Coordinates of C-alpha atoms and ligand atoms in Angstrom, one line a residue:
M1 CA 216.5 54.8 88.6
P2 CA 214.6 55.5 85.4
F3 CA 215.7 58.6 83.5
Q4 CA 212.3 60.4 83.8
S5 CA 212.0 60.1 87.6
A6 CA 215.6 61.2 88.1
K7 CA 214.9 64.4 86.2
R8 CA 211.7 65.1 88.2
M9 CA 213.8 64.6 91.5
V10 CA 216.4 67.2 90.4
R11 CA 213.6 69.6 89.8
R12 CA 212.2 68.9 93.2
C13 CA 215.5 69.2 94.9
S14 CA 216.4 72.8 93.8
A15 CA 216.4 74.4 97.4
P16 CA 219.5 73.6 99.5
L17 CA 217.7 72.1 102.4
R18 CA 215.6 69.9 100.2
R19 CA 218.7 68.8 98.2
W20 CA 220.2 67.5 101.4
L21 CA 217.0 65.7 102.3
C22 CA 216.8 64.4 98.8
W23 CA 220.3 63.0 99.2
L24 CA 219.3 61.5 102.5
T25 CA 216.2 59.8 101.4
G26 CA 216.2 59.6 97.6
G27 CA 213.5 62.3 97.3
S28 CA 210.4 60.9 99.0
W29 CA 208.9 62.7 102.0
K30 CA 207.5 59.5 103.1
R31 CA 211.0 58.2 103.6
V32 CA 212.0 61.3 105.6
V33 CA 209.2 60.6 108.1
A34 CA 210.1 56.8 108.2
A35 CA 213.8 57.7 108.8
I36 CA 212.9 60.1 111.7
A37 CA 210.4 57.4 113.1
L38 CA 213.1 54.8 112.9
M39 CA 215.6 57.0 114.8
A40 CA 213.0 57.7 117.5
A41 CA 212.1 54.1 117.8
L42 CA 215.8 53.2 118.2
A43 CA 216.4 55.8 120.8
G44 CA 213.1 54.7 122.7
T45 CA 214.1 51.0 122.6
G46 CA 217.6 51.9 123.8
A47 CA 216.1 53.9 126.7
F48 CA 213.7 51.2 127.5
V49 CA 216.5 48.6 127.6
L50 CA 218.5 50.9 129.9
V51 CA 215.5 51.3 132.2
S52 CA 214.6 47.6 132.2
L53 CA 218.2 46.6 133.1
G54 CA 217.9 49.0 136.1
L55 CA 220.7 51.2 134.9
V56 CA 219.1 54.6 135.1
S57 CA 220.5 56.6 138.1
I58 CA 217.5 57.5 140.4
S59 CA 219.5 57.9 143.6
A60 CA 219.0 61.1 145.3
S61 CA 222.5 60.9 146.6
S62 CA 224.0 61.4 143.2
G63 CA 222.1 64.6 142.4
H64 CA 221.1 65.8 139.0
W65 CA 223.4 66.3 136.0
K66 CA 223.8 70.0 135.6
A67 CA 221.9 70.0 132.3
T68 CA 219.0 68.0 133.9
G69 CA 218.8 70.4 136.9
W70 CA 218.8 73.3 134.7
M71 CA 216.1 72.0 132.4
L72 CA 213.8 71.0 135.3
H73 CA 214.2 74.6 136.9
Y74 CA 213.7 76.2 133.6
A75 CA 210.5 74.2 133.0
M76 CA 209.3 75.1 136.6
R77 CA 210.0 78.8 136.2
R78 CA 208.2 79.0 132.9
A79 CA 205.2 76.8 134.0
V80 CA 204.8 78.9 137.2
S81 CA 205.1 82.2 135.4
T82 CA 202.5 81.2 132.6
Q83 CA 200.1 79.4 134.9
S84 CA 200.0 82.2 137.6
M85 CA 198.9 84.8 135.1
G86 CA 195.6 86.4 135.8
I87 CA 195.6 85.4 139.6
K88 CA 194.5 88.6 141.4
V89 CA 196.7 89.5 144.5
P90 CA 194.7 90.6 147.6
P91 CA 196.1 93.1 150.1
L92 CA 198.9 91.3 151.9
D93 CA 200.3 93.8 154.3
D94 CA 198.0 92.6 157.1
P95 CA 199.5 91.6 160.5
A96 CA 196.8 88.8 161.0
L97 CA 197.7 87.2 157.7
V98 CA 201.5 87.3 158.4
L99 CA 200.8 85.8 161.9
K100 CA 198.6 82.9 160.6
G101 CA 201.1 82.3 157.8
A102 CA 204.1 82.2 160.3
G103 CA 202.1 79.7 162.5
H104 CA 201.7 77.4 159.5
Y105 CA 205.2 77.9 158.2
H106 CA 206.6 76.5 161.4
T107 CA 204.4 73.4 161.1
G108 CA 204.5 72.8 157.4
C109 CA 207.6 74.3 155.8
L110 CA 210.4 75.1 158.2
A111 CA 211.9 71.6 158.2
C112 CA 212.5 71.6 154.5
H113 CA 213.2 75.3 153.9
G114 CA 214.7 76.7 157.0
G115 CA 213.7 80.3 158.1
P116 CA 215.1 83.4 160.0
G117 CA 217.7 81.9 162.3
Q118 CA 216.8 78.4 161.5
E119 CA 218.6 75.8 159.4
R120 CA 216.9 73.3 157.2
S121 CA 216.7 69.7 158.7
L122 CA 219.6 67.5 157.7
I123 CA 217.1 65.0 156.1
A124 CA 215.7 67.7 153.8
Q125 CA 219.2 68.6 152.7
Q126 CA 219.5 65.0 151.3
M127 CA 216.6 65.5 148.9
T128 CA 217.0 65.9 145.1
P129 CA 216.3 68.6 144.2
E130 CA 217.3 70.0 147.6
P131 CA 214.6 72.4 149.0
P132 CA 216.4 75.8 149.0
Y133 CA 216.9 77.9 152.1
L134 CA 214.0 80.2 151.4
P135 CA 214.5 83.7 152.7
P136 CA 216.9 84.8 149.9
R137 CA 214.7 83.1 147.2
I138 CA 211.5 85.1 147.8
E139 CA 212.5 88.2 145.9
H140 CA 212.9 86.1 142.7
W141 CA 209.1 85.5 142.7
E142 CA 206.0 87.6 142.2
P143 CA 203.3 87.2 145.0
Q144 CA 200.9 85.3 142.5
E145 CA 203.8 83.0 141.5
L146 CA 204.4 82.2 145.2
F147 CA 200.7 81.6 145.7
W148 CA 200.7 79.2 142.7
I149 CA 203.7 77.3 144.1
V150 CA 202.3 77.0 147.6
K151 CA 198.8 76.0 146.4
N152 CA 199.9 73.5 143.7
G153 CA 203.2 72.2 144.8
V154 CA 205.8 71.1 142.3
K155 CA 205.8 67.7 140.6
F156 CA 209.0 65.6 140.6
T157 CA 210.2 67.4 143.8
A158 CA 209.3 67.0 147.4
M159 CA 207.3 70.3 147.3
P160 CA 203.7 69.4 148.5
A161 CA 200.4 70.9 147.4
W162 CA 198.2 72.8 149.9
P163 CA 196.3 70.2 151.8
A164 CA 192.9 72.0 151.6
Q165 CA 192.6 73.1 148.0
K166 CA 189.4 75.2 148.7
R167 CA 191.2 77.5 151.1
N168 CA 192.9 80.0 148.9
D169 CA 192.6 82.5 151.9
E170 CA 195.0 80.3 153.8
V171 CA 197.4 80.1 151.0
W172 CA 197.5 83.9 150.8
A173 CA 198.2 84.1 154.5
V174 CA 201.4 81.9 153.8
V175 CA 202.3 84.3 150.9
A176 CA 201.9 87.3 153.2
F177 CA 204.3 85.7 155.6
L178 CA 206.8 84.7 152.9
Q179 CA 206.9 88.2 151.6
A180 CA 207.7 89.5 155.1
M181 CA 210.2 86.7 155.9
P182 CA 213.4 88.0 154.1
S183 CA 213.7 91.1 156.3
M184 CA 212.6 89.3 159.5
S185 CA 214.9 88.9 162.5
P186 CA 215.2 85.5 164.2
E187 CA 213.7 87.0 167.4
R188 CA 210.6 88.3 165.3
Y189 CA 210.2 84.9 163.7
T190 CA 210.2 83.1 167.1
Q191 CA 207.7 85.5 168.4
L192 CA 205.3 85.1 165.5
A193 CA 205.6 81.4 165.0
L194 CA 206.0 80.2 168.6
G195 CA 204.0 83.0 170.4
W196 CA 204.1 83.0 174.1
R197 CA 206.1 79.7 174.1
S198 CA 209.1 81.6 173.0
E199 CA 209.4 83.3 176.5
E200 CA 209.4 79.8 178.0
T201 CA 212.3 78.6 176.0
V202 CA 214.5 81.2 177.7
K203 CA 214.1 79.4 181.1
P204 CA 215.5 76.0 181.6
V205 CA 212.6 73.6 181.0
T206 CA 212.2 69.8 181.0
P207 CA 213.5 68.7 177.6
D208 CA 210.6 67.7 175.3
H209 CA 211.5 64.0 175.2
L210 CA 211.3 63.7 179.0
R211 CA 208.0 65.6 179.4
P212 CA 205.7 62.9 178.3
L213 CA 206.8 60.9 181.4
K214 CA 205.3 63.6 183.6
D215 CA 202.5 64.9 181.4
P216 CA 201.4 63.0 178.3
L217 CA 199.6 65.9 176.8
G218 CA 202.3 68.5 177.4
P219 CA 204.2 68.5 174.0
V220 CA 200.9 68.3 172.0
L221 CA 199.3 71.2 174.0
A222 CA 202.5 73.3 173.7
N223 CA 202.0 73.0 169.9
C224 CA 198.3 74.0 170.1
N225 CA 199.2 76.9 172.4
R226 CA 201.6 78.5 169.8
C227 CA 198.4 79.6 168.0
H228 CA 195.5 79.2 170.4
A229 CA 197.4 80.6 173.4
E230 CA 197.8 78.9 176.8
D231 CA 194.5 80.4 178.1
G232 CA 192.8 79.3 174.9
G233 CA 192.0 82.9 174.0
G234 CA 193.7 83.0 170.6
R235 CA 196.6 85.5 170.0
G236 CA 194.8 88.8 169.2
E237 CA 194.4 89.9 165.6
G238 CA 191.8 87.3 164.9
A239 CA 194.2 85.0 163.0
F240 CA 193.3 82.0 165.4
P241 CA 190.0 81.4 167.0
R242 CA 189.3 81.4 170.7
L243 CA 188.7 77.9 172.1
A244 CA 188.2 78.6 175.8
G245 CA 184.5 78.7 176.7
Q246 CA 183.5 76.5 173.8
S247 CA 181.7 73.3 174.6
E248 CA 183.6 70.0 174.7
A249 CA 181.2 68.3 172.3
Y250 CA 181.8 71.1 169.7
L251 CA 185.6 71.2 170.1
L252 CA 185.8 67.5 169.7
G253 CA 183.4 67.5 166.7
A254 CA 185.5 70.2 165.0
L255 CA 188.8 68.3 165.7
Q256 CA 187.3 65.1 164.3
A257 CA 186.0 66.9 161.3
Y258 CA 189.4 68.3 160.5
A259 CA 191.0 64.8 161.0
R260 CA 188.5 63.3 158.6
G261 CA 189.1 66.0 156.0
E262 CA 185.5 67.1 156.3
R263 CA 186.2 70.6 157.6
Y264 CA 188.7 72.2 155.3
S265 CA 191.8 73.8 156.5
G266 CA 195.3 73.4 155.4
V267 CA 196.4 74.6 158.9
M268 CA 194.3 72.4 161.1
Q269 CA 193.8 69.2 159.0
P270 CA 197.4 68.0 159.1
I271 CA 197.6 68.7 162.9
A272 CA 194.3 67.0 163.8
A273 CA 194.9 64.0 161.4
G274 CA 198.3 63.3 163.1
L275 CA 196.7 62.7 166.6
E276 CA 195.0 59.6 168.2
P277 CA 191.3 59.8 168.8
A278 CA 191.9 59.7 172.6
V279 CA 194.3 62.6 172.4
L280 CA 191.6 64.6 170.4
E281 CA 189.1 63.9 173.3
A282 CA 191.6 65.0 175.9
L283 CA 192.4 68.2 174.0
A284 CA 188.7 69.1 173.6
Q285 CA 188.2 68.5 177.4
H286 CA 191.2 70.7 178.2
Y287 CA 190.1 73.7 176.3
A288 CA 186.3 73.3 177.3
D289 CA 187.5 73.4 181.0
L290 CA 189.4 76.7 180.6
P291 CA 187.4 79.7 181.8
P292 CA 186.1 81.8 178.9
V293 CA 188.4 84.6 177.8
S294 CA 187.8 87.2 175.1
R295 CA 190.7 89.0 173.6
T296 CA 188.9 90.8 170.7
D297 CA 191.1 93.8 170.0
A298 CA 189.3 95.1 166.9
P299 CA 188.2 98.7 166.9
E300 CA 184.8 99.3 168.6
P301 CA 182.2 99.0 165.7
T302 CA 179.7 102.0 165.3
P303 CA 176.3 101.9 167.1
D304 CA 174.6 101.6 163.7
I305 CA 176.5 98.5 162.8
L306 CA 175.9 96.9 166.2
A307 CA 172.1 97.8 166.0
Q308 CA 172.0 96.1 162.5
G309 CA 173.9 93.1 163.8
L310 CA 171.6 92.8 166.9
S311 CA 168.4 93.0 164.7
L312 CA 169.7 90.4 162.2
A313 CA 170.8 88.0 165.0
E314 CA 167.5 88.2 166.8
R315 CA 165.0 88.3 163.8
G316 CA 167.0 87.1 160.7
V317 CA 165.4 88.1 157.5
R318 CA 162.3 86.2 157.1
E319 CA 161.5 87.1 153.4
R320 CA 165.0 85.9 152.4
G321 CA 164.8 82.8 154.5
I322 CA 167.7 83.9 156.9
P323 CA 166.9 82.4 160.4
S324 CA 167.4 84.0 163.7
C325 CA 171.0 83.2 164.9
V326 CA 170.0 83.7 168.5
H327 CA 167.8 80.7 168.3
C328 CA 170.9 78.4 168.1
H329 CA 173.9 80.7 169.1
G330 CA 172.3 82.8 171.9
P331 CA 172.4 85.1 173.6
K332 CA 169.1 83.7 175.2
D333 CA 167.9 82.3 178.4
G334 CA 168.1 78.5 178.8
P335 CA 170.8 76.1 177.6
R336 CA 172.2 75.8 174.2
N337 CA 172.7 72.6 172.2
P338 CA 176.5 71.9 172.7
M339 CA 177.0 71.2 169.1
Y340 CA 176.1 74.7 168.3
P341 CA 179.3 76.9 168.9
N342 CA 179.3 79.7 171.4
I343 CA 180.2 82.6 169.0
A344 CA 179.8 85.5 171.6
G345 CA 183.2 87.2 172.2
Q346 CA 184.8 85.3 169.3
Y347 CA 187.0 87.4 167.1
A348 CA 185.0 89.3 164.5
R349 CA 187.5 88.6 161.9
Y350 CA 187.4 84.8 162.4
L351 CA 183.5 84.9 162.5
N352 CA 183.3 87.0 159.3
L353 CA 185.8 84.5 157.6
Q354 CA 183.8 81.4 158.6
L355 CA 180.5 83.0 157.3
E356 CA 182.2 83.8 154.0
L357 CA 183.4 80.2 153.8
F358 CA 179.9 78.9 154.6
T359 CA 178.3 81.0 151.9
A360 CA 181.0 79.8 149.4
G361 CA 180.5 76.2 150.3
K362 CA 184.1 76.0 151.5
R363 CA 183.8 75.7 155.2
G364 CA 182.8 72.0 155.7
G365 CA 182.4 71.0 159.3
T366 CA 180.7 68.5 161.4
E367 CA 177.5 66.6 160.5
Y368 CA 175.7 69.7 161.6
A369 CA 177.4 72.1 159.2
H370 CA 174.6 71.8 156.6
I371 CA 172.4 73.8 158.9
M372 CA 174.8 76.7 158.8
H373 CA 175.3 76.5 155.0
S374 CA 171.6 77.2 154.6
A375 CA 171.6 79.8 157.3
A376 CA 174.5 81.8 155.9
Q377 CA 173.8 81.4 152.1
R378 CA 171.9 84.5 151.6
L379 CA 173.7 86.9 153.8
T380 CA 175.3 89.9 152.1
P381 CA 179.0 90.9 152.8
E382 CA 177.7 93.9 154.9
Q383 CA 175.3 91.7 156.9
M384 CA 178.1 89.2 157.6
Q385 CA 180.3 92.0 158.9
A386 CA 177.5 93.4 161.1
L387 CA 176.8 90.0 162.6
A388 CA 180.4 89.3 163.2
D389 CA 180.9 92.7 164.9
Y390 CA 177.8 92.2 166.9
Y391 CA 178.8 88.8 168.3
A392 CA 182.4 89.8 168.9
S393 CA 181.1 92.7 171.1
L394 CA 179.2 90.4 173.4
P395 CA 180.6 88.9 176.7
T396 CA 181.9 85.4 176.0
K397 CA 179.6 83.6 178.4
V398 CA 176.0 84.0 177.0
A399 CA 174.3 80.8 177.8
G400 CA 175.6 77.6 179.3
A401 CA 175.8 74.6 177.0
L402 CA 174.1 71.5 178.1
D403 CA 176.2 68.7 179.5
K404 CA 174.7 66.2 177.1
P405 CA 173.4 66.9 173.6
A406 CA 169.6 67.4 173.7
P407 CA 167.9 66.4 170.5
T408 CA 164.8 68.4 171.3
L409 CA 166.8 71.7 171.0
T410 CA 167.9 71.0 167.4
E411 CA 164.9 72.5 165.6
P412 CA 166.0 72.1 162.0
S413 CA 167.7 68.8 162.4
A414 CA 165.3 67.3 164.9
Q415 CA 165.5 63.9 163.1
T416 CA 169.3 63.8 163.0
P417 CA 170.6 61.8 166.0
L418 CA 173.3 63.6 167.8
P419 CA 176.6 61.7 168.0
Q420 CA 177.3 59.8 171.2
K421 CA 180.6 60.8 172.9
Q422 CA 182.8 57.8 172.8
R423 CA 184.8 57.4 176.0
Ligands
LIG1 C1 209.2 68.0 152.1 C2 209.9 69.1 151.8 C3 209.1 70.4 151.4 C4 208.1 71.0 152.2 C5 207.5 70.5 153.5 C6 207.9 72.2 151.6 N1 208.7 72.4 150.5 FE1 208.8 74.1 149.3 N2 210.0 73.1 148.0 C7 210.6 71.8 148.3 C8 211.3 71.5 147.1 C9 212.1 70.2 146.9 C10 211.3 72.5 146.2 C11 211.8 72.6 144.8 C12 213.2 73.1 144.7 C13 213.7 73.1 143.3 O1 212.9 73.0 142.3 O2 214.9 73.1 143.2 C14 210.5 73.6 146.8 C15 210.2 74.8 146.3 C16 209.5 75.8 146.8 C17 209.5 77.2 146.4 C18 210.3 77.8 145.2 C19 211.7 78.0 145.6 C20 212.5 78.5 144.5 O3 213.0 79.6 144.5 O4 212.9 77.6 143.6 C21 208.8 77.9 147.3 C22 208.4 79.4 147.3 C23 208.4 77.0 148.4 N3 208.9 75.7 148.1 C24 207.6 77.3 149.4 C25 207.2 76.4 150.5 C26 206.3 76.7 151.6 C27 205.7 78.0 151.8 C28 206.1 75.5 152.2 C29 205.1 75.3 153.3 C30 203.7 75.6 153.1 C31 206.8 74.5 151.6 N4 207.5 75.1 150.5 C32 206.9 73.2 152.0 C33 210.3 71.1 149.4 C34 209.4 71.3 150.4
LIG2 C1 199.6 76.9 163.2 C2 198.6 77.4 164.0 C3 197.7 76.4 164.8 C4 198.0 75.4 165.5 C5 199.4 74.9 165.9 C6 196.8 74.7 166.0 N1 195.6 75.4 165.5 FE1 193.7 75.0 165.7 N2 193.2 76.5 164.4 C7 194.1 77.3 163.8 C8 193.4 78.0 162.7 C9 193.9 79.0 161.8 C10 192.0 77.7 162.9 C11 190.8 78.1 162.0 C12 190.8 77.2 160.8 C13 189.6 77.3 159.9 O1 189.4 78.4 159.2 O2 188.8 76.4 159.9 C14 192.0 76.7 164.0 C15 190.8 76.1 164.4 C16 190.7 75.2 165.5 C17 189.4 74.7 166.0 C18 188.0 75.0 165.5 C19 187.6 76.2 166.3 C20 186.1 76.6 166.0 O3 185.7 77.6 166.7 O4 185.5 76.0 165.2 C21 189.8 73.9 167.1 C22 188.9 73.0 167.9 C23 191.3 73.8 167.1 N3 191.8 74.7 166.1 C24 192.0 73.1 168.0 C25 193.4 73.0 168.0 C26 194.1 72.0 168.8 C27 193.6 71.1 169.8 C28 195.5 72.1 168.4 C29 196.7 71.3 168.9 C30 196.6 69.9 168.7 C31 195.6 73.2 167.4 N4 194.3 73.7 167.2 C32 196.7 73.7 166.8 C33 195.4 77.4 164.0 C34 196.2 76.5 164.7
LIG3 C1 169.7 75.9 163.4 C2 170.8 76.3 164.2 C3 171.7 77.4 163.6 C4 171.3 78.7 163.2 C5 169.8 79.2 163.0 C6 172.5 79.4 162.9 N1 173.6 78.6 163.2 FE1 175.5 79.2 163.0 N2 176.1 77.2 163.4 C7 175.3 76.2 163.7 C8 176.1 75.1 163.8 C9 175.6 73.6 164.1 C10 177.4 75.4 163.6 C11 178.7 74.5 163.6 C12 178.9 73.8 162.3 C13 179.9 72.8 162.5 O1 179.7 71.9 163.4 O2 180.9 72.7 161.7 C14 177.4 76.8 163.3 C15 178.6 77.6 163.1 C16 178.6 78.9 163.0 C17 179.7 79.7 162.9 C18 181.3 79.2 162.8 C19 181.7 79.3 164.3 C20 183.1 78.6 164.4 O3 183.6 78.7 165.6 O4 183.7 78.2 163.5 C21 179.4 81.1 162.7 C22 180.3 82.2 162.6 C23 177.9 81.0 162.8 N3 177.5 79.7 162.9 C24 177.1 82.2 162.7 C25 175.7 82.1 162.5 C26 174.9 83.3 162.3 C27 175.5 84.7 162.1 C28 173.6 82.9 162.1 C29 172.4 83.7 161.8 C30 172.4 84.3 160.4 C31 173.6 81.4 162.4 N4 175.0 81.1 162.7 C32 172.5 80.7 162.5 C33 174.0 76.3 163.8 C34 173.1 77.4 163.5

């Protein structure tokens, strides 16, 4: 090394750290970078060789190293905490939300996470990371963090995202249930998640695996009835819609729309998508054949609200382009197009939610749903509530649906052909 450059190097290497680096590299920063890049490249090549030779442990049976497990959990905690910041938590101490959340928990979460009086499935316990038994874990999370986890799921684990990303309201229902779960007795859980079926399980019944021999629809219907009730009237509270008294064509259309993912619901989509087309037809027929029941247990609305609802339903608001609801949904003399649901005597809460979803473009539905999008678009929240209260207060049977769809009745969609029932 020439004398001049050596002197310059000593000057540059006065600080202790720099002196060490100068010793390492002979004084050039470019060489520091090159050395680091070389080490990284060697590590990368080594890792690639290990991966290519198939020597990396990916077996779920061997679990994670302690350090890997800790690192992954730490990353998850930090990500959830940061990314859930600013999410506004709605009121969650609502029995209808807890009921809806419990119904879905039984379908979509119990097998992996267990619940009050219920162990996780043996299969879930062989996953890495293992889904935790959830009740004691809830207190470690804020409600907005639980919302984030249930909505988005967790990468590199089996924790799935919510099937209908537009339906934040459904995710909040699950969060409301999760928050109530730690202090819930096994009996209360069974009552919420299984409904009236829990009473049946006390008596000796034909085991589920033998029932199909006698009654092919039995086990499927038992699942529907957890939420929609045996008489098709829903379970009070308005968490689940009434199905009895609805036309077969509409029920089938709704089930098919869920199955295709064109009506958005993380609760109903997975259920409908898992069933054969012929089973959906049989289910629609079953509920359409039940006598109409109404179990709306909401407090009686004031006469003012009912009058406002009645006037909106009959006349709409012409200057704002809101059509008369009665024209399609009744009550009116003469038959109704069976693809237009019978909303009289339906739960006010459910009707209001569906109207909110229509206005926000989050409802989806059958090929007729676009009609409702334009009908509901300009309604104010007060008008939606008045309409929901008005229709809920009516007797369920307002006008018989036609046996067959009649295109002449579909005023705004007269050109759209009605779907043929396939049977
Ligand atoms: C296929 C199995 C599976 C299903 C189904 C599932 N989860 Fe999970 N869940 C997991 C796994 C795996 C983790 C991650 C555990 C970890 O990081 O150690 C997890 C994590 C969680 C956590 C964070 C727990 C903690 O304290 O670390 C919550 C809360 C949760 N799940 C709620 C739910 C809810 C609610 C549902 C139903 C809507 C659900 N999960 C469905 C497997 C599942
Ligand atoms: C875990 C509870 C649960 C179960 C089980 C369940 N449902 Fe539902 N169902 C719901 C909820 C909640 C809605 C409303 C979803 C929405 O907002 O779109 C619904 C909506 C429906 C609708 C649309 C009603 C309308 O007025 O538009 C039909 C039809 C239906 N369910 C049929 C069934 C059938 C058939 C089964 C059994 C195969 C079943 N459901 C099982 C909770 C459930
Ligand atoms: C031109 C006919 C038409 C008019 C007018 C109309 N609707 Fe509808 N409505 C429909 C159709 C069709 C559906 C079913 C959409 C689907 O198939 O998914 C529906 C669905 C609904 C639903 C959801 C029912 C359920 O069970 O999920 C509600 C609530 C509703 N309408 C309320 C109203 C109100 C309130 C008005 C008046 C402001 C109105 N509709 C005006 C045709 C109409």
